[in-house]
Structure formats: structure tokens, C-alpha cells
Amino acid sequence: MRNELIDPFMRKINYLRVSVTDKCNYRCDYCMPEQGVHPEGRHTEYLSYDELARIIKAFVDLGIAKVRLTGGEPLVRKNLSSLVEKISAYEGLEDIALSTNAHHLAREAEALHKAGVSRINVSIDSLKPKRFNHITRGGDLEKVLAGVDKALEIGMKPVKFNMVVMKGTNDDEIEAMVDFGLAKGVEVRFIETMPIGPAGVSMMNQHYPADKILARIKKHVGKNLIPSSGKSHDGPARNFVIGNSETRIGVISAVSDHFCETCNRVRLTAKGVLALCLGQEDSVDLRTPLREGITDEGLQQLIVDALLKKPEKHFFNENVHNIEFRQMVELGG
Ligand code: SAM
Ligand code: SF4
């Protein structure tokens, strides 16, 4: 029988999100400051692929079944498929997913798929090239869509679109994004802006609540929006299917609704910090013991002990300004 990681609130933790870099070629308004983050970050501060793989192995041996590679932008780190290849050999790891802005996806998709990435989430906040370029401060929608087409062509499944809905910026495109998902046969997930990092906090005046997003979608597709009984792989989403299509719609309400009761995940930063909650400071440094020569058993014990510190819930609602201490690119979304 496989090991299981259970936290103090009896939640089974089976999902690890790994931010492989805090750097990104885009600068989305709600995520990154214009000048990027940690421009002074030294190369040696970041975990090598061997170090990342060793930590991931310890988690898998403890019961983690799903890993998502994220960032920053994971595809700005060279040769990501070599990390995927390494970890896809781990017995018990059932699922390797990727979150990307898809700018480099057309170039990388085949190697990643071959190495073991099956599912992929792509951030698309607008279908209007100029607006997309503005929100991302320089992004190229054409490249992103070429990346999506490539992923679909080579059979990555599912491909999902993530749209952060912002009042007055892109909320007029909710219906268009549903239609686009239907046309491509791709799941669309609408995300509330979260007050994480200075960039996220500064965008809270554009927060657009999940209930309103849902009402708009219901009005748009009418009776065809059917609550989905299938279990989501991604926890916090409320899921629906559209008619008898394969298209699913998810609405993620991290702010107006707690999803903490069913939280199944922890996060590893590119510098080797294990972050136990998206919205709380609790974390444990794994890099120092790793570089000081900790044994595999010692590393596993460190992780088990760290899990005891996982908080019950975040406090986005009650105290939004508390979450400026971390950047989303470190946490990986
Ligand atoms: N660069 C990749 C991407 O954009 O998909 C992966 C990293 S990004 C930090 C992961 C997810 O976090 C993206 O879907 C992004 O839209 C979301 N995100 C970043 N900052 C956010 C915020 N303040 N509120 C809500 N979602 C946010
Ligand atoms: Fe980069 Fe993704 Fe953050 Fe946009 S959301 S700045 S693409 S890490």
C-alpha cells in the first residue's frame, strides 16, 4: 500500500506544485511588478534540476500522486523536459501537469509531451491581441494561440485555459472566452483576482466576484450549463459541462469563497522553500538541509514534520493586505 500524507486537519495531501523559476517573460498586471522580481537573484540560490528531482522523489515516496510544474514561466527555464523525464520515472507519480503562458509552447510541446507532461493549463486573459499585450505588458497572443494549437495537435489532454477576470479590463470577454473554449474543445477556468504579492493586492479594486462570473455564463449558455459531478483534478474550481459537448467550465473563487476544507496541496518554490498555504506565511526551507547532505530518510521526515504546520485556511477575505509578503511567481499560482 502507498504512503499517505495527512495534515493536522485530516486533509490528504497528494498534490505538489513546483515553481521551477520565479522569472517570467511576461509581466501580467496582477502577478508581476513591471521590473520583474528578484533581479538580483543569484543563480546558485535556485535549485538545480537534480535537487528539484530529489525533493519531488521524497514527496512521491510519501504519497504525492500529482505534480504541477509552474513558475514564473516554467518554459523560460532551459531544457525543462529533462526534469520531466527524470520525475516521470518515479513509481506512484500518476500525473505531471504544466502551467504556462504558452509563449514558448509551440517550440517545447513535443519534447514535454514525450517526456511525460499530459495536462496543461494556459493563461489567457484576453482574446484581443492589443489588450492581451497590455495586460501581460508585452505578450504576443498569436504565439500563445500557436502554442495551444500545437498542444492540441499532439494530443495533450486536457488543455485548459485560465482567465483572471478583472472588472473594467477584460470582464466583457467572459462570454467570448466560453465560446472560444467550445470552439477549441478546451476547458475554461475563470479565476478571481487574488490579493497575493504587491501586484495582486494593487489589482483588488478590479476584483470581479465568482458569483457574478457564473451568472454571466449561465445567462450566456442557458440550460446548457450543467453542474459537473466528476471530481475536479484541481480542487478549488466549481465545475460545469456545457450541454453534450466535452467543454467544461470552472469558476475559481479563492477570495469570495473558502476552498480550504478540501485543500490537497503544498507548494515548492524555485529556491527550495516549502510553502504550506497560498495565503499564509508558514513555510520550511528544504534547500539548506539538502545542500548540507541530509539523507533521503531525513528529507522525508522534514517534509512530514513540515506538514504539521499546514494552516487550516487562508484569510483572503478578512485581511487582504496581509498577503503582500510573497510573490505569486514564487508560489506558482
Ligand atoms: N506563467 C504561468 C502562467 O501564467 O500560467 C504559470 C505561473 S502563474 C503564477 C500561475 C497562475 O496564477 C496563472 O493562471 C495566473 O493567471 C495566476 N495568477 C497570478 N497572479 C494572480 C492573482 N493575483 N490572482 C489570481 N490569479 C493569479
Ligand atoms: Fe508570468 Fe504567469 Fe505571472 Fe503572467 S501570470 S506574469 S505569465 S508568471
Tab-separated table of C-alpha atoms and ligand atoms in Angstrom:
chain	number	residue	atom	x	y	z
A	1	MET	CA	0.000	0.000	0.000
A	2	ARG	CA	1.179	3.553	-0.742
A	3	ASN	CA	2.116	6.022	1.960
A	4	GLU	CA	-0.279	8.881	2.608
A	5	LEU	CA	0.473	12.429	3.730
A	6	ILE	CA	-2.254	13.627	6.071
A	7	ASP	CA	-2.203	17.115	7.592
A	8	PRO	CA	-3.441	18.070	11.092
A	9	PHE	CA	-6.920	18.823	9.663
A	10	MET	CA	-7.193	15.306	8.227
A	11	ARG	CA	-6.751	16.505	4.666
A	12	LYS	CA	-4.948	14.112	2.346
A	13	ILE	CA	-2.098	15.996	0.662
A	14	ASN	CA	-1.437	14.358	-2.690
A	15	TYR	CA	-0.589	17.303	-4.929
A	16	LEU	CA	2.686	19.245	-5.158
A	17	ARG	CA	3.018	22.443	-7.181
A	18	VAL	CA	6.595	23.231	-8.098
A	19	SER	CA	7.649	26.699	-9.210
A	20	VAL	CA	10.748	25.936	-11.279
A	21	THR	CA	11.632	29.617	-11.672
A	22	ASP	CA	10.333	32.946	-10.371
A	23	LYS	CA	11.310	34.625	-13.634
A	24	CYS	CA	8.922	35.298	-16.473
A	25	ASN	CA	8.981	36.760	-19.948
A	26	TYR	CA	5.567	38.388	-19.292
A	27	ARG	CA	4.579	40.910	-16.640
A	28	CYS	CA	0.859	40.347	-16.033
A	29	ASP	CA	-0.618	43.287	-14.127
A	30	TYR	CA	-1.941	41.174	-11.244
A	31	CYS	CA	1.127	38.975	-10.873
A	32	MET	CA	4.415	40.730	-11.614
A	33	PRO	CA	5.775	44.178	-10.964
A	34	GLU	CA	6.859	45.922	-14.171
A	35	GLN	CA	10.566	45.415	-13.415
A	36	GLY	CA	10.147	41.674	-12.631
A	37	VAL	CA	11.110	40.087	-9.310
A	38	HIS	CA	14.470	39.475	-7.631
A	39	PRO	CA	16.548	40.881	-10.491
A	40	GLU	CA	19.488	40.293	-8.146
A	41	GLY	CA	18.619	36.582	-7.544
A	42	ARG	CA	21.893	34.649	-7.869
A	43	HIS	CA	21.975	31.510	-9.969
A	44	THR	CA	23.085	29.342	-7.035
A	45	GLU	CA	20.049	30.353	-4.979
A	46	TYR	CA	17.874	28.293	-7.295
A	47	LEU	CA	17.573	24.542	-7.003
A	48	SER	CA	19.152	22.593	-9.839
A	49	TYR	CA	17.016	20.031	-11.671
A	50	ASP	CA	18.788	17.282	-9.707
A	51	GLU	CA	17.869	18.983	-6.434
A	52	LEU	CA	14.275	19.567	-7.534
A	53	ALA	CA	14.005	15.956	-8.648
A	54	ARG	CA	15.321	14.702	-5.313
A	55	ILE	CA	12.745	16.702	-3.361
A	56	ILE	CA	9.955	15.613	-5.712
A	57	LYS	CA	11.035	11.979	-5.237
A	58	ALA	CA	10.800	12.361	-1.463
A	59	PHE	CA	7.247	13.704	-1.843
A	60	VAL	CA	6.235	10.927	-4.236
A	61	ASP	CA	7.574	8.299	-1.852
A	62	LEU	CA	5.447	9.901	0.853
A	63	GLY	CA	2.265	9.674	-1.233
A	64	ILE	CA	2.165	12.629	-3.642
A	65	ALA	CA	0.498	11.459	-6.874
A	66	LYS	CA	0.338	14.663	-8.876
A	67	VAL	CA	2.979	17.300	-9.634
A	68	ARG	CA	2.369	20.547	-11.483
A	69	LEU	CA	5.337	22.450	-12.879
A	70	THR	CA	4.705	26.170	-12.786
A	71	GLY	CA	6.510	29.434	-12.127
A	72	GLY	CA	7.098	32.286	-13.018
A	73	GLU	CA	7.120	30.955	-16.500
A	74	PRO	CA	8.410	27.372	-16.466
A	75	LEU	CA	9.296	27.453	-20.159
A	76	VAL	CA	11.887	30.204	-19.686
A	77	ARG	CA	13.985	27.668	-17.773
A	78	LYS	CA	16.120	25.717	-20.254
A	79	ASN	CA	15.501	22.068	-21.013
A	80	LEU	CA	12.512	21.625	-18.709
A	81	SER	CA	11.727	18.333	-20.414
A	82	SER	CA	14.866	16.824	-18.824
A	83	LEU	CA	13.310	17.411	-15.375
A	84	VAL	CA	10.037	15.914	-16.584
A	85	GLU	CA	11.842	12.879	-17.940
A	86	LYS	CA	13.550	12.332	-14.604
A	87	ILE	CA	10.449	12.576	-12.453
A	88	SER	CA	8.165	10.670	-14.812
A	89	ALA	CA	10.135	7.549	-13.881
A	90	TYR	CA	9.043	7.794	-10.232
A	91	GLU	CA	6.708	4.998	-9.245
A	92	GLY	CA	3.489	6.389	-7.785
A	93	LEU	CA	3.608	9.700	-9.663
A	94	GLU	CA	0.460	9.431	-11.750
A	95	ASP	CA	0.199	12.861	-13.229
A	96	ILE	CA	2.631	15.573	-14.385
A	97	ALA	CA	0.950	18.829	-15.347
A	98	LEU	CA	2.230	22.187	-16.533
A	99	SER	CA	1.004	25.777	-16.099
A	100	THR	CA	2.358	28.103	-18.746
A	101	ASN	CA	1.736	31.365	-20.541
A	102	ALA	CA	2.361	29.287	-23.725
A	103	HIS	CA	4.640	31.879	-25.337
A	104	HIS	CA	7.271	29.172	-25.966
A	105	LEU	CA	4.862	26.246	-26.056
A	106	ALA	CA	4.861	25.646	-29.817
A	107	ARG	CA	8.619	25.084	-29.550
A	108	GLU	CA	8.570	22.927	-26.399
A	109	ALA	CA	5.286	20.993	-26.508
A	110	GLU	CA	6.510	17.885	-28.278
A	111	ALA	CA	9.536	17.322	-26.033
A	112	LEU	CA	7.465	17.930	-22.903
A	113	HIS	CA	4.698	15.585	-24.014
A	114	LYS	CA	7.191	12.884	-24.899
A	115	ALA	CA	8.884	13.290	-21.529
A	116	GLY	CA	5.604	12.839	-19.652
A	117	VAL	CA	3.543	16.041	-19.432
A	118	SER	CA	-0.047	15.143	-20.172
A	119	ARG	CA	-2.176	18.015	-18.945
A	120	ILE	CA	-1.555	21.678	-19.442
A	121	ASN	CA	-3.058	24.960	-18.222
A	122	VAL	CA	-2.574	28.063	-20.326
A	123	SER	CA	-3.139	31.607	-19.043
A	124	ILE	CA	-5.193	33.662	-21.484
A	125	ASP	CA	-6.828	36.782	-20.108
A	126	SER	CA	-7.947	38.289	-23.396
A	127	LEU	CA	-8.632	37.219	-26.955
A	128	LYS	CA	-7.900	40.711	-28.245
A	129	PRO	CA	-4.246	40.955	-29.270
A	130	LYS	CA	-3.760	44.565	-28.180
A	131	ARG	CA	-5.475	44.065	-24.829
A	132	PHE	CA	-3.580	40.821	-24.266
A	133	ASN	CA	-0.343	42.665	-24.945
A	134	HIS	CA	-1.353	45.380	-22.493
A	135	ILE	CA	-2.382	43.042	-19.625
A	136	THR	CA	0.790	40.954	-19.980
A	137	ARG	CA	2.958	44.034	-20.654
A	138	GLY	CA	4.390	42.718	-23.897
A	139	GLY	CA	2.724	39.338	-24.539
A	140	ASP	CA	2.059	38.004	-28.019
A	141	LEU	CA	-1.393	36.388	-28.356
A	142	GLU	CA	-0.562	34.905	-31.743
A	143	LYS	CA	2.357	32.945	-30.265
A	144	VAL	CA	0.219	31.784	-27.349
A	145	LEU	CA	-2.527	30.505	-29.630
A	146	ALA	CA	0.042	28.759	-31.835
A	147	GLY	CA	1.290	27.033	-28.668
A	148	VAL	CA	-2.243	25.962	-27.746
A	149	ASP	CA	-2.847	24.583	-31.242
A	150	LYS	CA	0.405	22.642	-31.102
A	151	ALA	CA	-0.510	21.132	-27.716
A	152	LEU	CA	-3.913	20.063	-29.062
A	153	GLU	CA	-2.418	18.726	-32.260
A	154	ILE	CA	-0.002	16.413	-30.455
A	155	GLY	CA	-2.741	15.135	-28.166
A	156	MET	CA	-2.111	16.828	-24.810
A	157	LYS	CA	-5.286	16.294	-22.808
A	158	PRO	CA	-6.823	18.125	-21.168
A	159	VAL	CA	-5.692	21.563	-22.253
A	160	LYS	CA	-7.293	24.227	-20.063
A	161	PHE	CA	-7.480	27.996	-20.359
A	162	ASN	CA	-7.138	30.107	-17.214
A	163	MET	CA	-8.623	33.582	-17.362
A	164	VAL	CA	-8.193	36.002	-14.461
A	165	VAL	CA	-11.294	38.188	-14.669
A	166	MET	CA	-10.704	41.894	-13.958
A	167	LYS	CA	-13.504	44.446	-13.715
A	168	GLY	CA	-13.182	47.101	-16.409
A	169	THR	CA	-10.215	45.357	-18.041
A	170	ASN	CA	-11.439	42.071	-19.534
A	171	ASP	CA	-14.792	41.250	-17.871
A	172	ASP	CA	-16.508	41.996	-21.189
A	173	GLU	CA	-14.827	38.869	-22.619
A	174	ILE	CA	-16.319	36.223	-20.307
A	175	GLU	CA	-18.836	35.061	-22.908
A	176	ALA	CA	-16.276	35.208	-25.730
A	177	MET	CA	-13.936	33.008	-23.696
A	178	VAL	CA	-16.710	30.426	-23.160
A	179	ASP	CA	-17.331	30.387	-26.919
A	180	PHE	CA	-13.624	30.100	-27.611
A	181	GLY	CA	-13.363	27.125	-25.239
A	182	LEU	CA	-16.291	25.486	-27.033
A	183	ALA	CA	-14.739	26.099	-30.443
A	184	LYS	CA	-11.407	24.601	-29.370
A	185	GLY	CA	-12.889	21.834	-27.217
A	186	VAL	CA	-10.933	23.193	-24.275
A	187	GLU	CA	-11.937	23.662	-20.627
A	188	VAL	CA	-12.077	27.272	-19.471
A	189	ARG	CA	-11.480	28.276	-15.867
A	190	PHE	CA	-12.377	31.735	-14.671
A	191	ILE	CA	-10.317	32.929	-11.720
A	192	GLU	CA	-10.979	35.734	-9.255
A	193	THR	CA	-8.082	38.134	-8.805
A	194	MET	CA	-6.293	37.201	-5.579
A	195	PRO	CA	-4.536	39.653	-3.269
A	196	ILE	CA	-1.170	37.939	-3.431
A	197	GLY	CA	2.014	39.968	-3.779
A	198	PRO	CA	2.053	43.733	-4.221
A	199	ALA	CA	0.842	43.352	-7.837
A	200	GLY	CA	-2.162	41.211	-6.814
A	201	VAL	CA	-3.075	43.472	-3.907
A	202	SER	CA	-2.920	46.542	-6.147
A	203	MET	CA	-5.429	44.918	-8.533
A	204	MET	CA	-8.085	44.178	-5.915
A	205	ASN	CA	-10.029	47.270	-6.987
A	206	GLN	CA	-10.707	45.265	-10.171
A	207	HIS	CA	-11.828	42.160	-8.303
A	208	TYR	CA	-14.797	40.536	-10.092
A	209	PRO	CA	-16.658	38.038	-7.885
A	210	ALA	CA	-17.118	34.414	-8.927
A	211	ASP	CA	-20.897	34.511	-8.436
A	212	LYS	CA	-21.170	37.293	-10.974
A	213	ILE	CA	-18.942	35.400	-13.407
A	214	LEU	CA	-21.160	32.355	-13.014
A	215	ALA	CA	-24.353	34.360	-13.501
A	216	ARG	CA	-22.958	35.758	-16.742
A	217	ILE	CA	-22.015	32.301	-18.015
A	218	LYS	CA	-25.445	30.896	-17.031
A	219	LYS	CA	-27.158	33.682	-18.934
A	220	HIS	CA	-24.937	33.045	-21.944
A	221	VAL	CA	-25.360	29.284	-22.277
A	222	GLY	CA	-28.756	28.942	-20.557
A	223	LYS	CA	-29.931	25.443	-19.648
A	224	ASN	CA	-26.834	24.000	-21.268
A	225	LEU	CA	-24.721	24.762	-18.200
A	226	ILE	CA	-24.829	21.550	-16.202
A	227	PRO	CA	-23.070	21.155	-12.828
A	228	SER	CA	-20.406	18.532	-13.212
A	229	SER	CA	-20.424	15.632	-10.820
A	230	GLY	CA	-16.993	14.467	-11.947
A	231	LYS	CA	-14.271	15.194	-9.439
A	232	SER	CA	-12.039	18.072	-10.452
A	233	HIS	CA	-8.315	17.432	-10.531
A	234	ASP	CA	-7.776	20.971	-9.377
A	235	GLY	CA	-9.684	21.214	-6.125
A	236	PRO	CA	-10.922	24.758	-5.765
A	237	ALA	CA	-12.921	25.017	-9.020
A	238	ARG	CA	-16.727	24.784	-9.201
A	239	ASN	CA	-17.177	22.779	-12.383
A	240	PHE	CA	-19.796	22.574	-15.108
A	241	VAL	CA	-20.168	20.984	-18.508
A	242	ILE	CA	-21.779	22.684	-21.458
A	243	GLY	CA	-24.609	20.651	-22.981
A	244	ASN	CA	-23.357	17.479	-24.553
A	245	SER	CA	-20.044	18.995	-25.537
A	246	GLU	CA	-16.757	17.957	-23.943
A	247	THR	CA	-16.179	21.524	-22.803
A	248	ARG	CA	-16.037	22.084	-19.087
A	249	ILE	CA	-16.223	25.391	-17.304
A	250	GLY	CA	-14.615	26.031	-13.932
A	251	VAL	CA	-15.025	29.034	-11.680
A	252	ILE	CA	-12.365	29.508	-9.025
A	253	SER	CA	-13.428	31.664	-6.124
A	254	ALA	CA	-10.408	31.836	-3.859
A	255	VAL	CA	-11.475	35.168	-2.405
A	256	SER	CA	-15.267	35.176	-2.094
A	257	ASP	CA	-15.389	31.518	-1.047
A	258	HIS	CA	-13.033	29.402	1.035
A	259	PHE	CA	-11.977	26.162	-0.602
A	260	CYS	CA	-9.547	25.364	2.200
A	261	GLU	CA	-11.534	22.461	3.682
A	262	THR	CA	-10.645	20.329	0.692
A	263	CYS	CA	-7.113	21.655	0.171
A	264	ASN	CA	-4.911	18.839	-1.073
A	265	ARG	CA	-1.713	20.666	-1.988
A	266	VAL	CA	1.547	22.259	-0.942
A	267	ARG	CA	3.985	24.357	-2.970
A	268	LEU	CA	7.721	24.248	-3.525
A	269	THR	CA	9.483	27.441	-4.605
A	270	ALA	CA	12.383	27.540	-7.059
A	271	LYS	CA	14.672	28.370	-4.140
A	272	GLY	CA	13.613	25.296	-2.191
A	273	VAL	CA	11.097	26.740	0.248
A	274	LEU	CA	8.113	24.532	1.021
A	275	ALA	CA	5.102	26.869	1.241
A	276	LEU	CA	2.256	25.265	3.131
A	277	CYS	CA	-0.553	27.666	2.189
A	278	LEU	CA	-1.092	30.156	-0.627
A	279	GLY	CA	-2.304	32.812	1.745
A	280	GLN	CA	-0.260	32.260	4.911
A	281	GLU	CA	3.387	32.681	5.690
A	282	ASP	CA	4.034	29.183	7.098
A	283	SER	CA	6.945	27.638	5.236
A	284	VAL	CA	10.017	25.446	5.685
A	285	ASP	CA	13.412	25.761	3.987
A	286	LEU	CA	14.394	22.490	2.303
A	287	ARG	CA	17.389	23.855	0.365
A	288	THR	CA	19.764	24.296	3.313
A	289	PRO	CA	19.405	20.757	4.708
A	290	LEU	CA	19.548	19.380	1.167
A	291	ARG	CA	22.839	21.149	0.491
A	292	GLU	CA	24.185	20.143	3.893
A	293	GLY	CA	23.830	16.495	2.909
A	294	ILE	CA	20.578	15.331	4.501
A	295	THR	CA	19.735	11.668	3.875
A	296	ASP	CA	16.629	10.593	1.923
A	297	GLU	CA	15.001	9.447	5.165
A	298	GLY	CA	15.898	12.765	6.828
A	299	LEU	CA	14.356	14.689	3.943
A	300	GLN	CA	11.141	12.692	4.158
A	301	GLN	CA	10.956	13.273	7.910
A	302	LEU	CA	11.476	17.013	7.365
A	303	ILE	CA	8.534	17.030	4.963
A	304	VAL	CA	6.307	15.046	7.326
A	305	ASP	CA	7.166	17.470	10.163
A	306	ALA	CA	6.586	20.476	7.883
A	307	LEU	CA	3.100	19.222	7.044
A	308	LEU	CA	2.195	19.578	10.726
A	309	LYS	CA	2.475	23.329	10.185
A	310	LYS	CA	-0.057	23.469	7.364
A	311	PRO	CA	-2.636	26.086	8.386
A	312	GLU	CA	-6.357	25.381	8.381
A	313	LYS	CA	-7.195	28.171	5.954
A	314	HIS	CA	-6.176	31.422	4.334
A	315	PHE	CA	-7.596	34.805	5.247
A	316	PHE	CA	-8.076	36.483	1.893
A	317	ASN	CA	-11.493	37.758	2.888
A	318	GLU	CA	-10.708	39.099	6.278
A	319	ASN	CA	-7.339	40.711	5.796
A	320	VAL	CA	-6.370	41.149	2.173
A	321	HIS	CA	-3.346	43.348	2.731
A	322	ASN	CA	-1.526	40.686	4.705
A	323	ILE	CA	-0.535	38.744	1.649
A	324	GLU	CA	1.940	41.219	0.205
A	325	PHE	CA	4.834	39.282	1.725
A	326	ARG	CA	5.127	36.848	-1.164
A	327	GLN	CA	5.018	36.968	-4.924
A	328	MET	CA	2.715	34.711	-6.929
A	329	VAL	CA	5.657	33.770	-9.173
A	330	GLU	CA	7.434	32.266	-6.154
A	331	LEU	CA	4.350	30.317	-5.144
A	332	GLY	CA	3.439	29.220	-8.658
A	333	GLY	CA	-0.261	30.171	-8.523
B	1	SAM	N1	3.353	31.620	-16.015
B	1	SAM	C1	2.418	30.581	-15.894
B	1	SAM	C2	1.003	31.044	-16.193
B	1	SAM	O1	0.798	32.244	-16.280
B	1	SAM	O2	0.130	30.191	-16.328
B	1	SAM	C3	2.445	29.870	-14.554
B	1	SAM	C4	2.594	30.699	-13.324
B	1	SAM	S1	1.241	31.771	-12.923
B	1	SAM	C5	1.798	32.489	-11.413
B	1	SAM	C6	0.005	30.592	-12.436
B	1	SAM	C7	-1.414	31.128	-12.411
B	1	SAM	O3	-1.514	32.102	-11.404
B	1	SAM	C8	-1.862	31.799	-13.708
B	1	SAM	O4	-3.073	31.193	-14.147
B	1	SAM	C9	-2.126	33.221	-13.299
B	1	SAM	O5	-3.170	33.781	-14.026
B	1	SAM	C10	-2.445	33.066	-11.821
B	1	SAM	N2	-2.247	34.287	-11.056
B	1	SAM	C11	-1.122	35.013	-10.877
B	1	SAM	N3	-1.346	36.075	-10.060
B	1	SAM	C12	-2.662	36.011	-9.713
B	1	SAM	C13	-3.514	36.808	-8.891
B	1	SAM	N4	-3.075	37.881	-8.252
B	1	SAM	N5	-4.802	36.436	-8.780
B	1	SAM	C14	-5.284	35.328	-9.410
B	1	SAM	N6	-4.525	34.536	-10.186
B	1	SAM	C15	-3.237	34.869	-10.346
B	2	SF4	FE1	4.231	35.436	-15.897
B	2	SF4	FE2	2.273	33.731	-15.460
B	2	SF4	FE3	2.729	35.743	-13.769
B	2	SF4	FE4	1.759	36.276	-16.162
B	2	SF4	S1	0.736	35.071	-14.571
B	2	SF4	S2	3.463	37.354	-15.147
B	2	SF4	S3	2.700	34.760	-17.397
B	2	SF4	S4	4.058	34.082	-14.154
